[in-house]
Amino acid sequence: LEEPERKDKNPTMPTTSASFAAYVLDPIVIPLLGGPSVHTDSPHAYFTTCLTVLLIPATLLFLQQTVLCHVLPKKEMTAAERLVSQQIKPPTISTFQVLYLPVFWLLRTAFWMSGPYFVPVYASKVLLAEGRMSIDGIFQAGFASAAILLPAVASTVSASYTDEKSGTIAAAVFYALGAASTQVSNLPLLLVGRGCGNIGTGLLGIMPEAWVSSEIQKTGADPYGRWLSSIFATAFAFDSIVAIIAGQVAAVAAERLGGPEGPFLVSPLFLAIAVVIIGLFWTDTDVPTDKDGGDKQADNSLSLQDAAKVFSSDKKVLLLGLVQCSFEAATYLFVLNQAQAIEGAVSAYFALDSGVPSGLVFACFMTATLLGSCIYGHLSELRYRLEGILSAAIIISAVALGAVGSLCSRESNLVGLSASFFLFEVMAGIAKPSLSCLRSKYLPIKERSILMTAFSTVFNLLVFVISLSNHLIGDAGVWWAASALLVFAFFGLLQLRRIARQEAIENAPRTWRRVRAKLESIARVMQIRRLVQGIAKQAEVEGVE
């Protein structure tokens, strides 16, 4: 016998666990979005709900760190916290921050504008539709070009790795050439342009950071890296907001300028503005001269052999390079394969003809990255060690991508897949500024550019090899490979922490002697100041000028 239908059953209650979150969040979502009730009966509604769930904590943390900390009453601080809070940022640090951050965000705007349209712009080419070349082949050619040519190009454009200002300008030029090549349908030009774009992307990740780190360390005003860590945290926190705005600008450009080629027409404008700022305001790298005034640039030139010498002499640099290469390779594998995974999950979860709202998905990813950057800023304020923060972020990222590999072969896996992707983006928001601060901590100033170029070369090679093996290991195998890279990075970071802790213990007596000498000099200065103040008061009493 069938059970009779209950008349007192609440018709508004959700019937599936997937729609329960939207049912609970309706009272919050409706006032925020100003629209109808949000349910998960379509891809657009589902990712709108996901965006809201991510946006609430990200917004609260962001406001707490940027606005509310100056408005709300401060709690009672300890003596150590009071001493840190009384430190005033040196004017030189503020100057370099003002010069670096706008350029960084302009360059990232150009990068984020083209990001969501890489696959559509190449898919629109007739020669690819005819089967003469696959989109994967275009991307593989770009990664191979960067792995082979990046060291030589970086050495040439940056005066043998001694002029990061010129290297940053060259990075913008190469990236603009890559964007311009998307306007043609000639296969050789597309391949050359993709190579230029990947080389430009590599230089953009090397030269600006190397410039600001080197210039700040030259001043000696930030010996412990506190202000540099704050600069990187600010850069990556607002980078997510920049990405969301760039995505909206790219959508307008695609709508009004002829499809997916539109964003590639607009992005060079932001690169041009950044180049103007660099040319007018950035300082040139000092090139030593001999006694006769001659240029010693030839003696200061660097090559990959110098990077190999640093790797062999300092295990911390080698381990940090392995950690960065593994993490960056896993991140690029995520970028290249997430769209296909989400498209398959959406088709299985809703209907075969359901489209993926790429703009909403991109906004969800960037909001998750913003949440991670805000978490990093909070942890750094609490004085957690960078190695510990990065270790937790990397191992959680490995678990997230491993979960994606397990979910790829299952149907109706959209909820678990999207949750794993969002978790990975949150951890990426924590890991990126952590890696930047560790590079400023461990990489020597002189060899910084060549070392970062070597890191970029290796990770391009890793992405090329794994993507080339896609037809052998399958989609799930790519995700497992990315997870394995992150596990490898985690163990490398543990080894880095062990070596750094051992060196700190060995150098403790020397460090204490240095601190004691510093305290003694401060005491002498304070004693002289009190003596001068006493003389001034005595002179004032006696009426002597």
XYZ file of C-alpha atoms in Angstrom:
545
model
C 0.000 0.000 0.000
C 1.249 3.466 -0.872
C 1.611 5.919 1.966
C -1.011 8.671 1.682
C 0.381 12.124 1.013
C 0.602 14.286 4.115
C -1.400 17.477 3.787
C 0.612 19.266 6.441
C 3.874 18.785 4.527
C 5.719 22.053 4.035
C 5.835 22.599 0.253
C 8.672 25.064 0.572
C 11.132 22.646 2.178
C 13.901 21.463 -0.150
C 13.730 17.894 -1.357
C 17.444 17.419 -2.038
C 20.549 18.055 0.027
C 21.981 20.180 -2.804
C 19.144 22.688 -2.533
C 19.131 22.783 1.272
C 22.020 25.281 1.421
C 20.169 27.631 -0.913
C 17.003 27.256 1.162
C 18.850 28.229 4.341
C 20.706 31.108 2.656
C 17.645 32.669 0.974
C 17.092 35.258 3.768
C 20.715 36.369 3.325
C 21.063 36.088 -0.428
C 17.889 37.933 -1.409
C 18.762 41.256 0.337
C 22.355 41.094 -0.959
C 21.553 40.326 -4.594
C 18.188 42.066 -4.772
C 16.757 39.269 -6.900
C 14.372 36.371 -6.629
C 14.833 33.350 -4.426
C 18.071 31.519 -5.123
C 17.766 27.784 -5.693
C 20.051 25.220 -7.274
C 17.748 24.241 -10.140
C 20.119 25.720 -12.776
C 23.885 26.215 -13.152
C 23.506 29.988 -12.874
C 21.553 29.737 -9.606
C 23.912 27.117 -8.208
C 27.067 29.160 -8.770
C 25.297 32.320 -7.572
C 24.678 30.537 -4.285
C 28.306 29.402 -4.177
C 29.465 32.956 -4.821
C 27.334 34.241 -1.949
C 28.633 31.583 0.440
C 32.219 32.566 -0.428
C 31.573 36.304 -0.547
C 30.227 36.668 2.984
C 33.339 35.523 4.929
C 35.708 37.081 2.361
C 33.991 40.464 2.678
C 33.942 40.342 6.478
C 37.633 39.453 6.697
C 38.582 42.040 4.099
C 36.670 44.808 5.869
C 38.086 43.760 9.221
C 41.644 44.083 7.925
C 41.213 47.268 5.886
C 38.470 49.363 7.513
C 37.168 48.050 10.822
C 40.620 47.740 12.379
C 40.824 51.565 12.292
C 37.259 52.126 13.574
C 36.575 49.523 16.237
C 38.140 49.923 19.684
C 41.417 48.061 19.977
C 41.910 45.347 22.553
C 44.555 45.699 25.240
C 47.907 44.767 23.725
C 50.834 43.009 25.293
C 54.203 44.717 25.596
C 55.522 42.928 22.510
C 52.438 43.791 20.445
C 52.640 47.406 21.586
C 56.290 47.578 20.542
C 55.452 46.212 17.076
C 52.465 48.533 16.634
C 54.591 51.565 17.463
C 56.954 50.860 14.575
C 56.395 53.373 11.809
C 56.798 52.332 8.190
C 59.947 53.998 6.811
C 59.321 56.553 4.033
C 61.459 54.575 1.587
C 59.260 51.500 2.084
C 56.124 53.568 1.484
C 57.645 55.006 -1.688
C 58.453 51.603 -3.166
C 55.023 50.317 -2.173
C 53.318 53.167 -4.032
C 55.490 52.524 -7.080
C 55.059 48.737 -7.087
C 51.395 48.076 -6.311
C 49.745 50.066 -9.170
C 52.087 48.478 -11.711
C 51.448 45.010 -10.271
C 47.673 45.459 -10.467
C 47.777 46.886 -14.004
C 49.852 43.946 -15.213
C 47.540 41.512 -13.458
C 44.511 43.228 -15.004
C 45.864 42.441 -18.464
C 46.550 38.871 -17.376
C 43.107 38.291 -15.869
C 41.300 39.865 -18.830
C 42.697 37.320 -21.244
C 42.556 34.329 -18.882
C 38.883 33.280 -19.244
C 39.025 33.639 -23.047
C 42.140 31.603 -23.862
C 40.226 28.508 -24.938
C 37.354 30.342 -26.730
C 39.682 32.583 -28.762
C 41.661 29.630 -30.111
C 38.535 27.518 -30.562
C 37.166 30.238 -32.851
C 40.002 29.792 -35.349
C 39.025 28.013 -38.564
C 42.290 26.103 -38.860
C 41.729 24.560 -35.415
C 38.169 23.625 -36.329
C 39.485 21.865 -39.432
C 41.711 19.675 -37.266
C 45.061 21.026 -38.403
C 46.025 21.813 -34.810
C 44.425 21.176 -31.431
C 44.026 23.709 -28.659
C 46.105 21.491 -26.391
C 48.833 21.589 -29.040
C 48.805 25.399 -28.979
C 49.190 25.453 -25.204
C 51.889 22.770 -25.230
C 53.857 24.774 -27.804
C 53.637 27.816 -25.518
C 54.914 25.960 -22.459
C 57.719 24.330 -24.460
C 58.784 27.723 -25.850
C 58.896 29.231 -22.361
C 60.872 26.285 -20.986
C 63.479 26.539 -23.770
C 63.719 30.272 -24.484
C 62.840 32.001 -21.191
C 66.386 31.975 -19.706
C 67.945 33.443 -22.856
C 65.193 36.041 -23.281
C 65.304 37.064 -19.612
C 69.091 37.412 -19.759
C 68.906 39.578 -22.882
C 66.104 41.934 -21.842
C 67.331 42.466 -18.263
C 71.017 43.089 -19.028
C 72.090 39.632 -17.855
C 69.660 39.616 -14.896
C 70.923 42.908 -13.424
C 68.157 45.303 -14.548
C 64.686 44.256 -13.361
C 63.152 47.525 -14.573
C 63.982 46.780 -18.213
C 62.922 43.171 -17.665
C 59.472 44.292 -16.487
C 59.019 46.516 -19.541
C 60.054 43.618 -21.790
C 57.553 41.362 -20.008
C 54.726 43.749 -20.882
C 55.891 43.909 -24.508
C 56.047 40.114 -24.876
C 52.631 39.684 -23.299
C 51.171 42.347 -25.604
C 52.620 40.519 -28.620
C 50.984 37.319 -27.442
C 47.638 39.109 -27.096
C 47.956 40.694 -30.544
C 48.644 37.327 -32.174
C 45.120 36.147 -31.324
C 43.750 38.489 -33.996
C 45.173 36.372 -36.845
C 44.330 32.882 -38.107
C 47.755 31.940 -39.422
C 49.034 28.846 -37.612
C 52.752 29.833 -37.422
C 51.824 33.273 -36.090
C 49.509 31.721 -33.517
C 52.293 29.425 -32.331
C 54.822 32.270 -32.149
C 52.303 34.455 -30.351
C 51.510 31.764 -27.804
C 55.232 31.386 -27.144
C 55.569 35.154 -26.656
C 52.584 35.123 -24.319
C 54.044 32.374 -22.144
C 57.436 34.084 -22.049
C 55.736 37.337 -21.081
C 53.777 35.560 -18.349
C 57.003 34.097 -16.973
C 58.732 37.479 -16.960
C 55.716 39.124 -15.303
C 56.029 36.669 -12.438
C 59.765 37.338 -12.056
C 60.824 40.900 -12.762
C 58.374 43.123 -10.781
C 58.773 41.072 -7.606
C 62.559 40.927 -8.038
C 62.652 44.732 -8.478
C 60.694 45.635 -5.339
C 62.438 42.987 -3.201
C 65.898 44.068 -4.319
C 65.232 47.790 -3.929
C 63.773 47.411 -0.437
C 66.583 45.148 0.733
C 69.168 47.590 -0.613
C 67.795 50.302 1.688
C 68.285 48.131 4.788
C 65.051 49.547 6.241
C 63.324 46.156 6.426
C 65.852 43.634 7.780
C 63.226 41.143 8.963
C 60.932 41.375 5.926
C 57.926 42.630 7.872
C 57.030 45.493 5.524
C 57.758 43.440 2.402
C 55.398 40.744 3.689
C 52.747 43.416 4.187
C 53.241 44.672 0.621
C 52.808 41.198 -0.856
C 49.752 40.509 1.305
C 48.138 43.735 0.078
C 49.068 42.991 -3.536
C 47.491 39.539 -3.576
C 44.480 40.519 -1.472
C 43.448 43.211 -3.952
C 44.533 41.019 -6.872
C 41.338 39.003 -6.470
C 39.253 42.178 -6.648
C 41.258 43.263 -9.686
C 40.537 39.881 -11.294
C 36.786 40.203 -10.749
C 36.763 43.722 -12.225
C 38.958 42.582 -15.124
C 36.549 39.724 -15.811
C 33.667 42.181 -16.098
C 35.666 44.479 -18.390
C 36.624 41.472 -20.526
C 32.979 40.426 -20.791
C 32.030 43.900 -22.068
C 34.936 43.845 -24.527
C 33.916 40.412 -25.797
C 30.355 41.612 -26.286
C 31.170 44.857 -28.089
C 34.405 44.072 -29.931
C 33.595 40.913 -31.799
C 33.620 37.942 -29.465
C 36.516 36.307 -27.601
C 39.122 38.383 -29.440
C 37.834 41.572 -27.801
C 39.589 41.196 -24.408
C 42.911 40.652 -26.195
C 42.444 44.004 -27.934
C 41.825 45.871 -24.669
C 44.400 44.231 -22.365
C 47.454 45.876 -24.049
C 46.080 49.268 -22.951
C 46.647 48.363 -19.297
C 50.115 47.093 -20.174
C 50.911 50.412 -21.852
C 49.861 52.382 -18.754
C 52.064 50.162 -16.595
C 55.035 50.689 -18.940
C 54.605 54.466 -18.730
C 54.616 54.360 -14.911
C 57.696 52.112 -14.902
C 59.580 54.318 -17.324
C 58.819 57.529 -15.439
C 59.034 56.527 -11.781
C 60.833 53.250 -11.256
C 64.484 53.503 -10.266
C 67.183 51.928 -12.397
C 69.223 49.087 -11.022
C 72.690 50.234 -9.989
C 75.398 48.891 -12.296
C 78.854 49.031 -10.671
C 81.625 50.896 -12.474
C 85.371 50.533 -12.293
C 87.816 53.205 -11.259
C 88.005 54.611 -14.760
C 84.234 54.950 -14.968
C 83.873 51.934 -17.228
C 80.882 49.633 -17.078
C 81.307 46.424 -15.135
C 78.082 44.929 -16.373
C 79.985 42.230 -18.221
C 81.626 41.160 -14.955
C 78.273 41.181 -13.173
C 76.411 39.208 -15.861
C 74.699 36.042 -14.659
C 73.769 32.767 -16.299
C 72.178 29.470 -15.384
C 75.609 28.274 -14.246
C 75.496 30.898 -11.480
C 72.059 29.606 -10.478
C 73.460 26.057 -10.355
C 76.268 27.255 -8.067
C 73.730 28.829 -5.692
C 71.650 25.643 -5.690
C 74.686 23.525 -4.849
C 75.935 25.844 -2.106
C 72.600 26.630 -0.409
C 70.137 23.778 0.052
C 67.447 26.167 1.273
C 67.335 27.892 -2.121
C 67.163 24.550 -3.923
C 64.331 23.302 -1.706
C 62.419 26.569 -2.079
C 62.781 26.294 -5.865
C 61.406 22.752 -5.849
C 58.479 23.862 -3.700
C 57.661 26.783 -5.991
C 58.019 24.746 -9.215
C 55.729 22.008 -7.904
C 53.086 24.436 -6.643
C 53.102 26.576 -9.803
C 52.908 23.486 -12.035
C 49.921 22.172 -10.054
C 48.251 25.591 -10.307
C 48.651 25.719 -14.086
C 47.321 22.167 -14.439
C 44.302 23.325 -12.468
C 43.824 26.324 -14.762
C 44.098 24.240 -17.928
C 41.735 21.443 -16.846
C 39.146 22.950 -14.493
C 36.814 24.205 -17.257
C 36.439 20.743 -18.801
C 35.837 19.147 -15.403
C 33.178 21.695 -14.427
C 31.470 21.411 -17.815
C 31.190 17.630 -17.478
C 29.938 17.878 -13.893
C 27.313 20.502 -14.805
C 26.077 18.414 -17.735
C 25.720 15.339 -15.512
C 24.121 17.212 -12.615
C 21.518 19.272 -14.453
C 20.959 18.362 -18.101
C 22.956 17.583 -21.203
C 22.282 21.001 -22.732
C 23.018 23.060 -19.601
C 25.592 25.779 -20.210
C 28.314 26.727 -17.745
C 28.186 30.363 -16.514
C 31.919 30.976 -16.955
C 31.748 34.499 -15.528
C 30.151 33.306 -12.296
C 32.581 30.420 -11.962
C 35.498 32.814 -12.446
C 34.041 35.192 -9.834
C 33.703 32.276 -7.391
C 37.346 31.321 -7.904
C 38.570 34.878 -7.391
C 36.403 35.349 -4.293
C 37.883 32.152 -2.864
C 41.372 33.502 -3.598
C 40.448 36.765 -1.850
C 39.308 34.767 1.163
C 42.657 32.969 1.227
C 44.617 36.222 0.962
C 42.651 37.684 3.866
C 43.330 34.556 5.923
C 47.036 34.911 5.143
C 46.990 38.550 6.245
C 45.336 37.571 9.527
C 47.833 34.749 10.159
C 50.811 36.986 9.380
C 49.526 39.577 11.852
C 49.439 36.829 14.480
C 53.160 36.210 13.731
C 52.802 32.635 12.476
C 55.895 31.366 10.676
C 55.732 31.543 6.895
C 56.928 27.970 6.501
C 54.135 26.711 8.742
C 51.445 28.687 6.914
C 52.658 27.478 3.523
C 52.949 23.851 4.680
C 49.313 23.767 5.787
C 48.138 25.458 2.573
C 50.042 23.065 0.303
C 48.959 19.818 1.983
C 45.305 20.940 2.007
C 45.660 21.833 -1.691
C 47.019 18.344 -2.364
C 43.987 16.787 -0.651
C 41.627 19.025 -2.668
C 43.118 18.097 -6.060
C 43.295 14.433 -5.037
C 39.562 14.615 -4.307
C 39.026 16.035 -7.802
C 40.861 13.044 -9.268
C 38.547 10.709 -7.352
C 35.393 12.586 -8.388
C 36.186 12.822 -12.101
C 34.863 9.316 -12.812
C 31.603 9.749 -10.897
C 28.298 11.166 -12.041
C 26.494 14.054 -10.330
C 29.730 15.145 -8.691
C 29.204 18.898 -9.080
C 28.916 19.696 -5.364
C 32.055 17.801 -4.353
C 33.991 18.977 -7.407
C 33.165 22.653 -6.936
C 33.889 22.446 -3.201
C 37.317 20.930 -3.941
C 38.066 23.633 -6.512
C 37.035 26.427 -4.140
C 39.135 24.930 -1.345
C 42.140 24.814 -3.656
C 41.641 28.478 -4.598
C 41.450 29.480 -0.931
C 44.730 27.682 -0.285
C 46.253 29.298 -3.395
C 45.341 32.699 -1.952
C 47.320 31.772 1.159
C 50.257 30.187 -0.675
C 51.047 32.910 -3.232
C 51.978 35.721 -0.794
C 53.706 33.165 1.438
C 55.933 32.075 -1.454
C 56.702 35.693 -2.335
C 57.844 36.403 1.226
C 59.928 33.217 1.363
C 61.645 34.189 -1.895
C 62.510 37.588 -0.432
C 63.797 35.814 2.683
C 65.992 33.126 1.138
C 66.997 34.267 -2.357
C 70.154 36.437 -2.547
C 69.692 39.880 -4.067
C 72.232 39.562 -6.853
C 71.052 36.184 -8.170
C 67.332 36.676 -7.506
C 66.258 37.153 -11.128
C 68.252 34.241 -12.543
C 67.030 31.940 -9.760
C 63.385 32.850 -10.349
C 63.938 32.335 -14.088
C 65.274 28.851 -13.380
C 62.190 28.128 -11.252
C 59.899 29.290 -14.057
C 61.759 27.188 -16.636
C 61.356 24.023 -14.589
C 57.659 24.505 -13.917
C 56.960 25.206 -17.614
C 58.734 21.953 -18.409
C 56.668 20.081 -15.813
C 53.384 21.419 -17.196
C 54.474 20.568 -20.755
C 55.372 16.958 -19.890
C 52.203 16.285 -17.858
C 49.876 17.900 -20.418
C 51.612 15.958 -23.199
C 50.887 12.732 -21.277
C 47.195 13.543 -20.896
C 46.114 10.935 -23.447
C 48.053 8.263 -21.531
C 47.035 8.998 -17.936
C 43.578 10.460 -18.606
C 41.818 13.374 -16.945
C 41.866 11.763 -13.500
C 45.566 11.035 -13.912
C 46.302 14.732 -14.522
C 44.599 15.642 -11.258
C 46.459 12.908 -9.391
C 49.723 14.145 -10.906
C 48.959 17.676 -9.692
C 48.189 16.325 -6.220
C 51.441 14.347 -6.232
C 53.373 17.502 -7.109
C 51.858 19.254 -4.105
C 52.709 16.341 -1.804
C 56.287 16.536 -3.082
C 56.288 20.280 -2.375
C 55.002 19.622 1.149
C 57.861 17.268 2.003
C 60.361 19.658 0.449
C 59.007 22.433 2.649
C 59.315 20.244 5.732
C 62.967 19.719 4.878
C 63.407 23.463 4.370
C 61.909 24.140 7.804
C 64.238 21.593 9.403
C 67.362 23.131 7.836
C 66.284 26.682 8.716
C 65.561 25.683 12.326
C 68.922 23.944 12.641
C 70.767 26.974 11.283
C 68.862 29.242 13.666
C 69.970 27.103 16.619
C 73.586 27.139 15.437
C 73.544 30.905 14.903
C 71.772 31.715 18.168
C 74.947 32.833 20.061
C 76.019 35.048 17.169
C 72.521 36.488 16.895
C 72.409 37.198 20.635
C 75.757 39.001 20.485
C 74.450 41.123 17.623
C 71.238 41.948 19.483
C 73.168 42.782 22.661
C 75.482 45.123 20.747
C 72.449 46.784 19.214
C 70.823 47.248 22.628
C 74.038 48.690 24.043
C 74.273 51.202 21.215
C 70.629 52.200 21.775
C 71.356 52.648 25.504
C 74.328 54.897 24.717
C 72.208 56.981 22.355
C 69.502 57.357 25.010
C 72.140 58.317 27.591
C 73.544 60.989 25.280
C 70.016 62.248 24.579
C 69.264 62.590 28.300
C 72.594 64.398 28.780
C 71.795 66.856 25.997
C 68.298 67.448 27.391
C 69.813 68.120 30.849
C 72.294 70.624 29.409
C 69.489 72.351 27.518
C 67.353 72.686 30.657
C 70.307 74.005 32.664
C 71.063 76.546 29.945
C 67.417 77.616 29.864
C 67.442 78.142 33.642
C 70.640 80.204 33.467
C 69.352 82.176 30.488
C 72.123 81.053 28.179
C 71.297 80.634 24.473
